[in-house]
CSV table of C-alpha atoms in Angstrom, one decimal:
chain,number,residue,atom,x,y,z
A,1,MET,CA,-21.9,5.3,23.5
A,2,ILE,CA,-19.5,5.3,20.6
A,3,PRO,CA,-17.2,8.3,20.9
A,4,VAL,CA,-17.1,10.9,18.1
A,5,ILE,CA,-13.7,12.4,17.2
A,6,ALA,CA,-13.2,15.5,15.0
A,7,LEU,CA,-10.0,16.3,13.1
A,8,ILE,CA,-9.3,20.0,12.7
A,9,GLY,CA,-6.3,22.1,11.7
A,10,ARG,CA,-4.8,24.1,9.0
A,11,PRO,CA,-4.8,22.9,5.4
A,12,ASN,CA,-2.3,20.2,4.4
A,13,VAL,CA,-1.4,19.1,7.9
A,14,GLY,CA,-2.5,15.5,7.2
A,15,LYS,CA,-6.1,15.4,8.4
A,16,SER,CA,-7.4,13.4,5.5
A,17,THR,CA,-4.4,11.0,5.6
A,18,LEU,CA,-5.1,10.3,9.3
A,19,PHE,CA,-8.8,10.0,8.5
A,20,ASN,CA,-8.1,7.3,5.9
A,21,GLN,CA,-5.7,5.5,8.2
A,22,LEU,CA,-8.3,5.4,11.0
A,23,THR,CA,-11.3,4.4,8.8
A,24,LYS,CA,-9.7,2.0,6.4
A,25,SER,CA,-11.6,-1.0,7.9
A,26,ARG,CA,-14.9,0.7,7.2
A,27,GLU,CA,-14.2,2.5,4.0
A,28,ALA,CA,-17.7,1.8,2.6
A,29,LEU,CA,-19.2,4.1,5.2
A,30,VAL,CA,-17.2,7.1,4.2
A,31,ALA,CA,-19.3,9.6,2.3
A,32,ASP,CA,-19.6,13.3,1.5
A,33,LEU,CA,-23.1,14.6,1.9
A,34,GLU,CA,-24.6,17.5,0.1
A,35,GLY,CA,-26.7,19.7,2.3
A,36,LEU,CA,-24.5,19.0,5.4
A,37,THR,CA,-21.3,20.6,4.2
A,38,ARG,CA,-18.8,19.9,1.5
A,39,ASP,CA,-16.0,20.3,4.0
A,40,ARG,CA,-16.9,17.6,6.4
A,41,LYS,CA,-16.6,13.8,5.9
A,42,TYR,CA,-17.9,11.2,8.3
A,43,GLY,CA,-16.6,7.6,8.7
A,44,GLU,CA,-16.3,4.9,11.2
A,45,GLY,CA,-13.3,3.0,12.6
A,46,LYS,CA,-12.4,0.4,15.1
A,47,VAL,CA,-9.2,-0.5,17.0
A,48,GLY,CA,-8.9,-3.4,19.3
A,49,GLY,CA,-12.7,-3.9,19.4
A,50,ARG,CA,-13.2,-0.2,20.3
A,51,PRO,CA,-15.5,1.5,17.7
A,52,TYR,CA,-15.5,5.3,17.1
A,53,ILE,CA,-17.0,7.8,14.6
A,54,LEU,CA,-14.6,10.2,12.9
A,55,ILE,CA,-15.2,13.6,11.3
A,56,ASP,CA,-12.8,15.0,8.8
A,57,THR,CA,-13.0,18.8,8.3
A,58,GLY,CA,-11.7,21.4,5.8
A,59,GLY,CA,-8.5,23.3,6.6
A,60,ILE,CA,-8.6,26.6,8.6
A,61,THR,CA,-6.4,29.2,6.9
A,62,GLY,CA,-6.7,32.0,9.4
A,63,ALA,CA,-6.7,34.5,6.5
A,64,GLU,CA,-8.5,37.9,6.7
A,65,GLU,CA,-11.2,37.1,9.4
A,66,GLY,CA,-9.3,34.1,10.7
A,67,ILE,CA,-11.3,31.4,12.2
A,68,ASP,CA,-14.6,33.1,11.3
A,69,LEU,CA,-14.3,32.0,7.7
A,70,PRO,CA,-17.2,29.8,6.6
A,71,MET,CA,-15.0,26.8,6.3
A,72,ALA,CA,-13.6,27.4,9.8
A,73,GLN,CA,-17.2,27.7,11.1
A,74,GLN,CA,-18.0,24.3,9.7
A,75,SER,CA,-14.8,22.9,11.3
A,76,MET,CA,-15.8,24.4,14.7
A,77,ALA,CA,-19.3,23.0,14.3
A,78,ALA,CA,-17.8,19.6,13.9
A,79,ALA,CA,-15.7,20.3,17.0
A,80,GLU,CA,-18.8,21.1,19.0
A,81,GLU,CA,-20.5,18.0,17.7
A,82,ALA,CA,-17.7,15.7,18.7
A,83,ASP,CA,-16.8,14.3,22.1
A,84,VAL,CA,-13.1,15.0,21.6
A,85,VAL,CA,-11.0,17.0,19.0
A,86,LEU,CA,-7.7,16.0,17.5
A,87,LEU,CA,-6.0,19.3,16.6
A,88,MET,CA,-3.4,18.4,14.0
A,89,LEU,CA,-0.2,20.4,13.6
A,90,ASP,CA,2.6,20.2,11.0
A,91,ALA,CA,6.1,19.4,12.5
A,92,ARG,CA,7.8,20.5,9.3
A,93,ALA,CA,6.0,23.9,9.2
A,94,GLY,CA,6.5,24.5,12.9
A,95,LEU,CA,4.1,26.3,15.3
A,96,THR,CA,2.0,29.0,13.6
A,97,GLY,CA,-0.2,31.8,14.8
A,98,VAL,CA,-3.3,30.0,13.5
A,99,ASP,CA,-2.3,26.9,15.5
A,100,GLN,CA,-2.0,29.1,18.7
A,101,GLU,CA,-5.4,30.8,17.9
A,102,LEU,CA,-7.1,27.4,17.5
A,103,VAL,CA,-5.7,26.2,20.9
A,104,ALA,CA,-6.9,29.3,22.5
A,105,LEU,CA,-10.4,29.0,21.0
A,106,LEU,CA,-10.8,25.3,22.0
A,107,ARG,CA,-9.9,26.3,25.5
A,108,ARG,CA,-12.3,29.2,25.6
A,109,GLN,CA,-15.1,27.0,24.5
A,110,SER,CA,-14.1,24.2,27.0
A,111,ILE,CA,-13.8,21.7,24.2
A,112,ASP,CA,-11.9,18.5,25.1
A,113,PHE,CA,-8.9,18.2,22.7
A,114,HIS,CA,-5.6,16.7,22.1
A,115,VAL,CA,-2.7,18.0,20.0
A,116,VAL,CA,-1.3,15.7,17.3
A,117,VAL,CA,2.0,16.8,15.7
A,118,ASN,CA,2.2,15.1,12.3
A,119,LYS,CA,5.0,14.6,9.7
A,120,ILE,CA,7.8,13.8,12.1
A,121,ASP,CA,9.3,11.3,9.7
A,122,GLY,CA,12.9,12.2,8.9
A,123,LEU,CA,13.1,14.8,11.7
A,124,ASN,CA,14.8,14.9,15.1
A,125,VAL,CA,11.7,14.4,17.2
A,126,ASP,CA,12.9,16.2,20.3
A,127,ALA,CA,14.0,19.2,18.3
A,128,ALA,CA,10.8,19.2,16.2
A,129,LEU,CA,8.5,19.1,19.3
A,130,SER,CA,10.3,21.6,21.4
A,131,GLU,CA,8.4,24.7,20.2
A,132,PHE,CA,5.0,22.9,20.4
A,133,TYR,CA,5.5,22.4,24.2
A,134,THR,CA,5.0,26.1,24.6
A,135,LEU,CA,1.3,25.5,24.0
A,136,GLY,CA,1.1,23.9,27.4
A,137,VAL,CA,-0.7,20.8,26.2
A,138,ASP,CA,0.3,17.4,27.6
A,139,PRO,CA,0.7,14.9,26.1
A,140,LEU,CA,1.7,15.8,22.6
A,141,PHE,CA,1.1,12.9,20.2
A,142,GLU,CA,3.8,12.7,17.5
A,143,MET,CA,3.2,10.7,14.3
A,144,ALA,CA,3.8,10.2,10.7
A,145,ALA,CA,0.3,9.5,9.4
A,146,SER,CA,1.4,8.8,5.8
A,147,HIS,CA,3.5,5.9,7.1
A,148,ASN,CA,1.0,4.8,9.8
A,149,ARG,CA,3.6,5.5,12.5
A,150,GLY,CA,2.2,6.4,15.9
A,151,VAL,CA,-1.4,6.2,14.7
A,152,ARG,CA,-2.5,3.2,16.7
A,153,SER,CA,-0.9,4.2,19.9
A,154,MET,CA,-2.5,7.6,19.7
A,155,ILE,CA,-6.0,6.5,19.0
A,156,GLU,CA,-5.8,3.8,21.8
A,157,LYS,CA,-4.7,6.5,24.3
A,158,VAL,CA,-7.5,8.8,23.2
A,159,LEU,CA,-10.1,6.1,23.6
A,160,GLU,CA,-9.0,5.2,27.1
A,161,ALA,CA,-11.1,8.1,28.4
A,162,TYR,CA,-14.3,6.3,27.2
A,163,PRO,CA,-15.7,3.1,28.6
A,164,GLU,CA,-15.4,0.0,26.5
A,165,PRO,CA,-18.6,-1.1,24.8
A,166,ALA,CA,-20.6,-3.6,26.8
A,167,LEU,CA,-20.9,-7.2,25.4
A,168,GLU,CA,-24.0,-7.7,23.4
A,169,GLU,CA,-26.8,-9.2,25.4
A,170,PRO,CA,-30.2,-10.4,24.3
A,171,ALA,CA,-32.4,-7.4,23.6
A,172,GLU,CA,-35.3,-6.9,25.9
A,173,GLU,CA,-38.2,-4.5,25.5
A,174,HIS,CA,-37.5,-1.7,27.9
A,175,ASP,CA,-40.1,0.3,29.9
A,176,HIS,CA,-41.0,2.6,27.0
A,177,GLY,CA,-41.4,-0.2,24.4
A,178,ILE,CA,-39.9,-0.9,21.0
A,179,LYS,CA,-37.3,1.6,20.0
A,180,VAL,CA,-37.9,2.7,16.4
A,181,ALA,CA,-35.4,4.9,14.6
A,182,ILE,CA,-36.5,6.9,11.6
A,183,VAL,CA,-33.5,7.6,9.3
A,184,GLY,CA,-33.0,8.9,5.8
A,185,ARG,CA,-31.5,11.7,3.8
A,186,PRO,CA,-32.7,15.3,4.2
A,187,ASN,CA,-36.1,16.2,3.0
A,188,VAL,CA,-37.3,12.6,2.4
A,189,GLY,CA,-40.2,13.3,4.9
A,190,LYS,CA,-38.8,12.1,8.3
A,191,SER,CA,-40.5,14.8,10.2
A,192,THR,CA,-43.8,14.4,8.4
A,193,LEU,CA,-43.7,10.6,9.1
A,194,VAL,CA,-42.9,11.2,12.8
A,195,ASN,CA,-45.9,13.5,13.1
A,196,ARG,CA,-48.2,11.1,11.3
A,197,LEU,CA,-47.1,8.2,13.5
A,198,LEU,CA,-47.7,10.2,16.6
A,199,GLY,CA,-51.0,11.6,15.4
A,200,GLU,CA,-52.7,8.2,15.0
A,201,GLU,CA,-54.5,6.9,18.1
A,202,ARG,CA,-51.9,8.2,20.5
A,203,VAL,CA,-52.7,7.9,24.1
A,204,VAL,CA,-49.6,9.2,25.8
A,205,VAL,CA,-46.9,11.2,24.0
A,206,TYR,CA,-43.9,12.9,25.7
A,207,ASP,CA,-40.4,13.5,24.6
A,208,HIS,CA,-37.1,13.5,26.5
A,209,PRO,CA,-33.4,14.0,25.5
A,210,GLY,CA,-31.7,10.8,24.5
A,211,THR,CA,-28.2,9.6,24.9
A,212,THR,CA,-27.6,10.5,21.3
A,213,ARG,CA,-26.6,14.2,21.0
A,214,ASP,CA,-29.4,16.3,19.6
A,215,SER,CA,-31.7,13.3,18.9
A,216,VAL,CA,-35.0,13.1,20.6
A,217,TYR,CA,-36.6,10.0,22.1
A,218,ILE,CA,-40.4,10.2,21.9
A,219,ASP,CA,-42.4,7.7,24.0
A,220,PHE,CA,-46.0,6.9,23.0
A,221,GLU,CA,-48.6,4.3,23.2
A,222,ARG,CA,-50.8,3.0,20.4
A,223,GLY,CA,-53.6,0.8,21.8
A,224,GLU,CA,-51.8,-1.6,24.2
A,225,ASP,CA,-48.4,-1.4,22.4
A,226,HIS,CA,-45.6,0.9,23.6
A,227,TYR,CA,-43.0,2.5,21.3
A,228,THR,CA,-40.2,4.9,21.5
A,229,LEU,CA,-39.5,6.9,18.3
A,230,ILE,CA,-35.9,8.0,17.9
A,231,ASP,CA,-36.1,11.1,15.7
A,232,THR,CA,-32.8,12.1,14.1
A,233,ALA,CA,-34.2,15.3,12.7
A,234,GLY,CA,-34.5,17.0,16.1
A,235,VAL,CA,-38.3,17.1,16.0
A,236,ARG,CA,-39.8,17.6,19.5
A,237,ARG,CA,-43.5,18.2,19.4
A,238,ARG,CA,-45.8,18.7,16.4
A,239,LYS,CA,-46.2,22.4,17.2
A,240,ASN,CA,-42.5,22.9,17.1
A,241,VAL,CA,-41.8,21.2,13.8
A,242,ARG,CA,-40.5,23.3,11.0
A,243,GLU,CA,-39.5,20.8,8.2
A,244,SER,CA,-37.8,23.6,6.2
A,245,VAL,CA,-35.1,23.9,8.9
A,246,GLU,CA,-34.7,20.2,9.4
A,247,LYS,CA,-31.0,19.3,9.9
A,248,PHE,CA,-29.3,16.1,9.1
A,249,SER,CA,-26.3,14.7,11.0
A,250,ILE,CA,-24.5,11.5,10.2
A,251,VAL,CA,-23.4,11.2,13.8
A,252,LYS,CA,-27.0,11.3,15.1
A,253,THR,CA,-28.1,8.9,12.5
A,254,LEU,CA,-25.4,6.3,13.1
A,255,ARG,CA,-26.0,6.5,16.8
A,256,ALA,CA,-29.7,6.2,16.4
A,257,ILE,CA,-29.4,3.1,14.3
A,258,ASP,CA,-27.1,1.5,16.9
A,259,ASP,CA,-29.5,2.3,19.7
A,260,ALA,CA,-32.7,1.2,17.9
A,261,ASN,CA,-34.5,-2.1,17.9
A,262,VAL,CA,-36.1,-1.5,14.5
A,263,VAL,CA,-35.0,1.0,11.8
A,264,LEU,CA,-37.5,2.7,9.4
A,265,LEU,CA,-35.3,3.6,6.4
A,266,LEU,CA,-37.1,6.3,4.5
A,267,MET,CA,-36.5,7.0,0.8
A,268,ASP,CA,-37.9,9.5,-1.6
A,269,ALA,CA,-39.9,8.0,-4.5
A,270,HIS,CA,-39.5,11.2,-6.6
A,271,GLU,CA,-35.7,11.1,-6.3
A,272,GLY,CA,-35.3,7.3,-6.5
A,273,ILE,CA,-32.6,5.3,-4.7
A,274,VAL,CA,-29.3,7.3,-4.4
A,275,ASP,CA,-25.9,6.3,-3.1
A,276,GLN,CA,-26.5,7.8,0.3
A,277,ASP,CA,-29.6,5.6,0.7
A,278,MET,CA,-27.3,2.6,0.0
A,279,HIS,CA,-24.7,3.8,2.6
A,280,LEU,CA,-27.4,4.1,5.3
A,281,LEU,CA,-28.8,0.7,4.3
A,282,GLY,CA,-25.4,-0.9,4.5
A,283,HIS,CA,-24.9,0.5,8.0
A,284,CYS,CA,-28.3,-0.8,9.1
A,285,ILE,CA,-27.4,-4.3,7.9
A,286,GLU,CA,-23.9,-4.2,9.4
A,287,ALA,CA,-25.4,-3.0,12.7
A,288,GLY,CA,-27.8,-6.0,12.5
A,289,ARG,CA,-30.9,-4.0,13.1
A,290,ALA,CA,-34.4,-5.1,12.2
A,291,LEU,CA,-35.3,-3.1,9.1
A,292,VAL,CA,-38.4,-1.8,7.4
A,293,VAL,CA,-37.9,0.0,4.0
A,294,VAL,CA,-40.3,2.8,3.4
A,295,ILE,CA,-40.7,4.6,0.1
A,296,ASN,CA,-42.3,7.9,0.7
A,297,LYS,CA,-44.1,10.4,-1.5
A,298,TRP,CA,-45.7,7.6,-3.5
A,299,ASP,CA,-48.8,9.7,-4.2
A,300,GLY,CA,-48.7,11.8,-7.4
A,301,LEU,CA,-46.7,9.3,-9.4
A,302,ASP,CA,-48.1,7.8,-12.5
A,303,ASP,CA,-48.1,4.1,-13.3
A,304,TYR,CA,-45.0,4.3,-15.5
A,305,GLN,CA,-43.0,6.1,-12.7
A,306,LYS,CA,-44.1,3.5,-10.1
A,307,ASP,CA,-43.1,0.6,-12.4
A,308,ARG,CA,-39.7,2.2,-13.0
A,309,ILE,CA,-39.1,2.7,-9.3
A,310,LYS,CA,-40.1,-0.9,-8.4
A,311,THR,CA,-37.8,-2.2,-11.1
A,312,THR,CA,-34.9,-0.2,-9.6
A,313,ILE,CA,-35.8,-1.5,-6.2
A,314,ASN,CA,-35.8,-5.1,-7.3
A,315,ARG,CA,-32.4,-4.6,-8.9
A,316,ARG,CA,-30.6,-2.6,-6.2
A,317,LEU,CA,-32.3,-3.9,-3.1
A,318,LYS,CA,-32.3,-7.6,-3.8
A,319,PHE,CA,-29.9,-8.2,-1.0
A,320,VAL,CA,-32.4,-7.0,1.6
A,321,ASP,CA,-35.3,-9.1,0.4
A,322,PHE,CA,-35.8,-10.1,4.1
A,323,ALA,CA,-37.1,-6.6,4.9
A,324,GLN,CA,-40.8,-5.6,4.5
A,325,MET,CA,-41.2,-2.7,2.0
A,326,HIS,CA,-44.0,-0.1,2.2
A,327,PHE,CA,-45.0,2.5,-0.3
A,328,ILE,CA,-46.6,5.4,1.6
A,329,SER,CA,-47.5,9.1,1.6
A,330,ALA,CA,-46.6,10.5,5.0
A,331,LEU,CA,-48.2,13.8,4.1
A,332,HIS,CA,-51.6,12.3,3.4
A,333,GLY,CA,-51.3,9.3,5.7
A,334,SER,CA,-51.9,6.6,3.1
A,335,GLY,CA,-50.2,3.3,4.0
A,336,VAL,CA,-48.7,4.7,7.3
A,337,GLY,CA,-50.9,2.6,9.6
A,338,LEU,CA,-49.6,-0.6,8.0
A,339,LEU,CA,-46.1,0.2,9.2
A,340,TYR,CA,-46.9,-0.9,12.8
A,341,GLU,CA,-47.5,-4.5,11.7
A,342,SER,CA,-44.1,-4.7,10.1
A,343,ILE,CA,-42.4,-3.0,13.0
A,344,ASN,CA,-44.0,-5.4,15.5
A,345,GLY,CA,-43.2,-8.4,13.2
A,346,ALA,CA,-39.6,-7.4,12.7
A,347,TYR,CA,-39.0,-6.8,16.4
A,348,ALA,CA,-40.6,-10.2,17.3
A,349,ALA,CA,-38.4,-12.0,14.7
A,350,ALA,CA,-35.2,-10.2,16.0
A,351,THR,CA,-35.8,-11.0,19.6
A,352,GLN,CA,-37.3,-14.5,19.5
A,353,LYS,CA,-35.7,-17.2,21.6
A,354,LEU,CA,-34.0,-20.1,19.8
A,355,SER,CA,-33.3,-23.5,21.3
A,356,THR,CA,-30.0,-25.3,20.8
A,357,ASN,CA,-31.8,-28.5,20.0
A,358,TYR,CA,-33.9,-27.0,17.2
A,359,LEU,CA,-31.0,-25.0,15.7
A,360,THR,CA,-28.9,-28.2,15.6
A,361,ARG,CA,-31.7,-30.2,13.9
A,362,ILE,CA,-32.0,-27.5,11.2
A,363,LEU,CA,-28.3,-27.6,10.7
A,364,GLU,CA,-28.3,-31.4,10.3
A,365,GLY,CA,-31.1,-31.1,7.8
A,366,ALA,CA,-29.2,-28.5,5.8
A,367,LEU,CA,-26.0,-30.7,5.9
A,368,ALA,CA,-28.0,-33.7,4.6
A,369,ASP,CA,-29.5,-31.7,1.7
A,370,HIS,CA,-26.2,-30.0,0.7
A,371,PRO,CA,-23.0,-31.2,2.5
A,372,PRO,CA,-20.1,-28.7,2.9
A,373,PRO,CA,-17.3,-28.9,0.3
A,374,MET,CA,-14.0,-30.8,0.7
A,375,VAL,CA,-10.9,-28.9,1.6
A,376,ASN,CA,-7.5,-30.6,0.9
A,377,GLY,CA,-9.3,-33.9,0.7
A,378,ARG,CA,-11.0,-33.4,4.1
A,379,ARG,CA,-14.7,-32.7,4.5
A,380,ILE,CA,-15.6,-29.6,6.6
A,381,LYS,CA,-17.6,-30.8,9.5
A,382,LEU,CA,-20.3,-28.7,11.2
A,383,ARG,CA,-21.4,-30.4,14.4
A,384,TYR,CA,-23.9,-28.3,16.3
A,385,ALA,CA,-25.5,-24.9,16.6
A,386,HIS,CA,-26.8,-22.7,19.4
A,387,ALA,CA,-28.1,-19.1,19.8
A,388,GLY,CA,-25.5,-16.4,20.4
A,389,GLY,CA,-27.7,-13.4,20.9
A,390,GLN,CA,-30.7,-11.4,19.8
A,391,ASN,CA,-31.4,-8.3,17.8
A,392,PRO,CA,-30.0,-9.5,15.4
A,393,PRO,CA,-30.5,-13.3,15.8
A,394,ARG,CA,-27.0,-14.8,16.1
A,395,ILE,CA,-26.5,-18.5,15.3
A,396,VAL,CA,-23.2,-19.9,16.4
A,397,ILE,CA,-22.1,-23.0,14.5
A,398,HIS,CA,-19.3,-25.2,15.8
A,399,GLY,CA,-17.2,-27.5,13.7
A,400,ASN,CA,-13.8,-28.0,12.2
A,401,GLN,CA,-12.1,-26.0,9.4
A,402,THR,CA,-14.9,-23.5,9.7
A,403,ASP,CA,-12.5,-20.7,8.6
A,404,LYS,CA,-12.4,-22.4,5.2
A,405,LEU,CA,-16.1,-22.6,4.7
A,406,PRO,CA,-17.0,-20.6,1.5
A,407,ASN,CA,-19.1,-17.5,1.8
A,408,SER,CA,-21.6,-19.1,-0.6
A,409,TYR,CA,-22.2,-21.9,1.9
A,410,GLU,CA,-22.7,-19.4,4.8
A,411,ARG,CA,-25.4,-17.7,2.7
A,412,TYR,CA,-27.0,-21.1,2.1
A,413,LEU,CA,-27.1,-21.8,5.9
A,414,GLU,CA,-28.5,-18.3,6.5
A,415,ASN,CA,-31.3,-18.9,3.9
A,416,VAL,CA,-32.1,-22.3,5.4
A,417,TYR,CA,-32.4,-20.9,9.0
A,418,ARG,CA,-34.5,-18.0,7.7
A,419,ARG,CA,-36.8,-20.3,5.9
A,420,GLU,CA,-37.1,-22.9,8.8
A,421,LEU,CA,-37.4,-20.3,11.6
A,422,GLY,CA,-39.7,-18.0,9.6
A,423,ILE,CA,-37.5,-15.0,10.3
A,424,GLU,CA,-38.5,-11.9,8.4
A,425,GLY,CA,-37.6,-8.2,8.8
A,426,THR,CA,-34.2,-8.7,10.4
A,427,PRO,CA,-30.7,-9.9,9.2
A,428,ILE,CA,-29.3,-13.1,10.6
A,429,LYS,CA,-25.7,-13.3,11.8
A,430,ILE,CA,-24.0,-16.7,11.3
A,431,GLU,CA,-20.9,-17.1,13.5
A,432,LEU,CA,-18.5,-20.0,12.8
A,433,ARG,CA,-16.3,-21.4,15.5
A,434,THR,CA,-13.7,-24.1,15.1
A,435,SER,CA,-13.7,-26.5,18.0
A,436,GLU,CA,-10.4,-27.1,19.7
A,437,ASN,CA,-8.8,-30.5,19.0
A,438,PRO,CA,-7.7,-32.0,22.3
A,439,TYR,CA,-5.1,-34.1,20.4
A,440,ALA,CA,-3.7,-31.1,18.6
A,441,GLY,CA,0.1,-31.1,19.0
A,442,ARG,CA,0.2,-34.6,20.4
A,443,ARG,CA,1.5,-36.1,17.2
A,444,ASN,CA,4.4,-33.6,17.1
A,445,LYS,CA,5.2,-34.4,20.7
A,446,LEU,CA,5.3,-38.1,19.9
A,447,THR,CA,7.4,-37.5,16.9
A,448,GLN,CA,9.9,-35.5,18.9
A,449,ARG,CA,10.0,-38.2,21.6
A,450,GLN,CA,10.8,-40.8,18.9
A,451,ILE,CA,13.5,-38.6,17.5
A,452,ASN,CA,15.1,-38.2,20.9
A,453,ARG,CA,14.9,-41.9,21.5
A,454,LYS,CA,16.6,-42.6,18.1
A,455,ARG,CA,19.4,-40.1,18.9
A,456,ARG,CA,20.1,-41.8,22.2
A,457,LEU,CA,20.1,-45.2,20.5
A,458,MET,CA,22.6,-44.0,17.9
A,459,ALA,CA,24.8,-42.5,20.5
A,460,HIS,CA,24.8,-45.7,22.4
A,461,VAL,CA,25.7,-47.7,19.3
A,462,LYS,CA,28.6,-45.3,18.5
A,463,LYS,CA,29.9,-45.6,22.1
A,464,LYS,CA,30.0,-49.4,21.8
A,465,LYS,CA,32.0,-49.2,18.6
């Protein structure tokens, strides 16, 4: 699983600066969410191929009732949600009573944490760290987050405690069937949809804790098909559902998306498409998951409102035209039964086996219809293609100068493969690899040999003179 790291500490110790340094490669996924807390921010980062989820929190002042302040409670909630906490301290301000209280609290609650001493730039490091050693925490990570000093070594050391992610392998249907994650903003009807899906022709229904913290995996059968619903709202059984207390967690959602075969992205027709819908949609695409877009609460809208929403969808969701779209009412059940066909179709498309011979023939046809551009007077050559994985379908194309192939041509190849293979409901990942030239460097070696020969000849001539 992807580790979750929470940043906590007093105000102005550099938490947000460190957050920005650690998430700079995935800035589009950083978002504040109303309804969760205004004092927490979630983002994703990656170092050396190791991904992680980061939680930034509000500062803890320790004033009046100390760490029981509402902001502090939110920070501690993030600490309990995380796998590990980075407690940030200020080297310039020195060790404070609030710092000591936080260390004591983390120890009492048995929360795994590390101490990070920030703002060491311009200071004598040994002298600055001396009082922090009294906390009895080893090791102490010293850094200057604003200058990106010590950040990479720190995060690499923290991630050593977690296993490296396994290499992607072709997805296979496990014992409990297709894993379907239902994700969306708060109050878009996730719980209602879960209950409606489970209530139709179910034969076997049981739930069990998943590897995602606080998410529930619900296995069930519909006819002869097997499914596992990944419910990010914490719904267990229908009798235990209270939609009014439904909670939303970015961590649970991101993990559920990564673990699913197919994602049902739920949006609210009454509220339209908002920025957070786009953030979740972007993560689904980047994760490469098969996707079904579901517009809920379609009932009760007049024709003008429906036309306006469809116009917005055509404008803002044009880049996901590969995904099936459904307009439903989870509350009344209209349109819900049709979701199964799209789920099955998207999963089949995402996991189909592709032969090297057929992929290469499609590539040759695409090249004949529209050759790659010239680069510095040389034509980019794409030689052959083969499958690189499933869920999502990965097509690896080998050639020369592939790093110079324009993005527009990659999109052209993706569209050709989608059309020829009939792939719907899932993104396609095109990977370009430049084949090694066995003669690379030989010309330079020959030239050096000629130079050495010329030098020996000139030396021989001078000696004769």
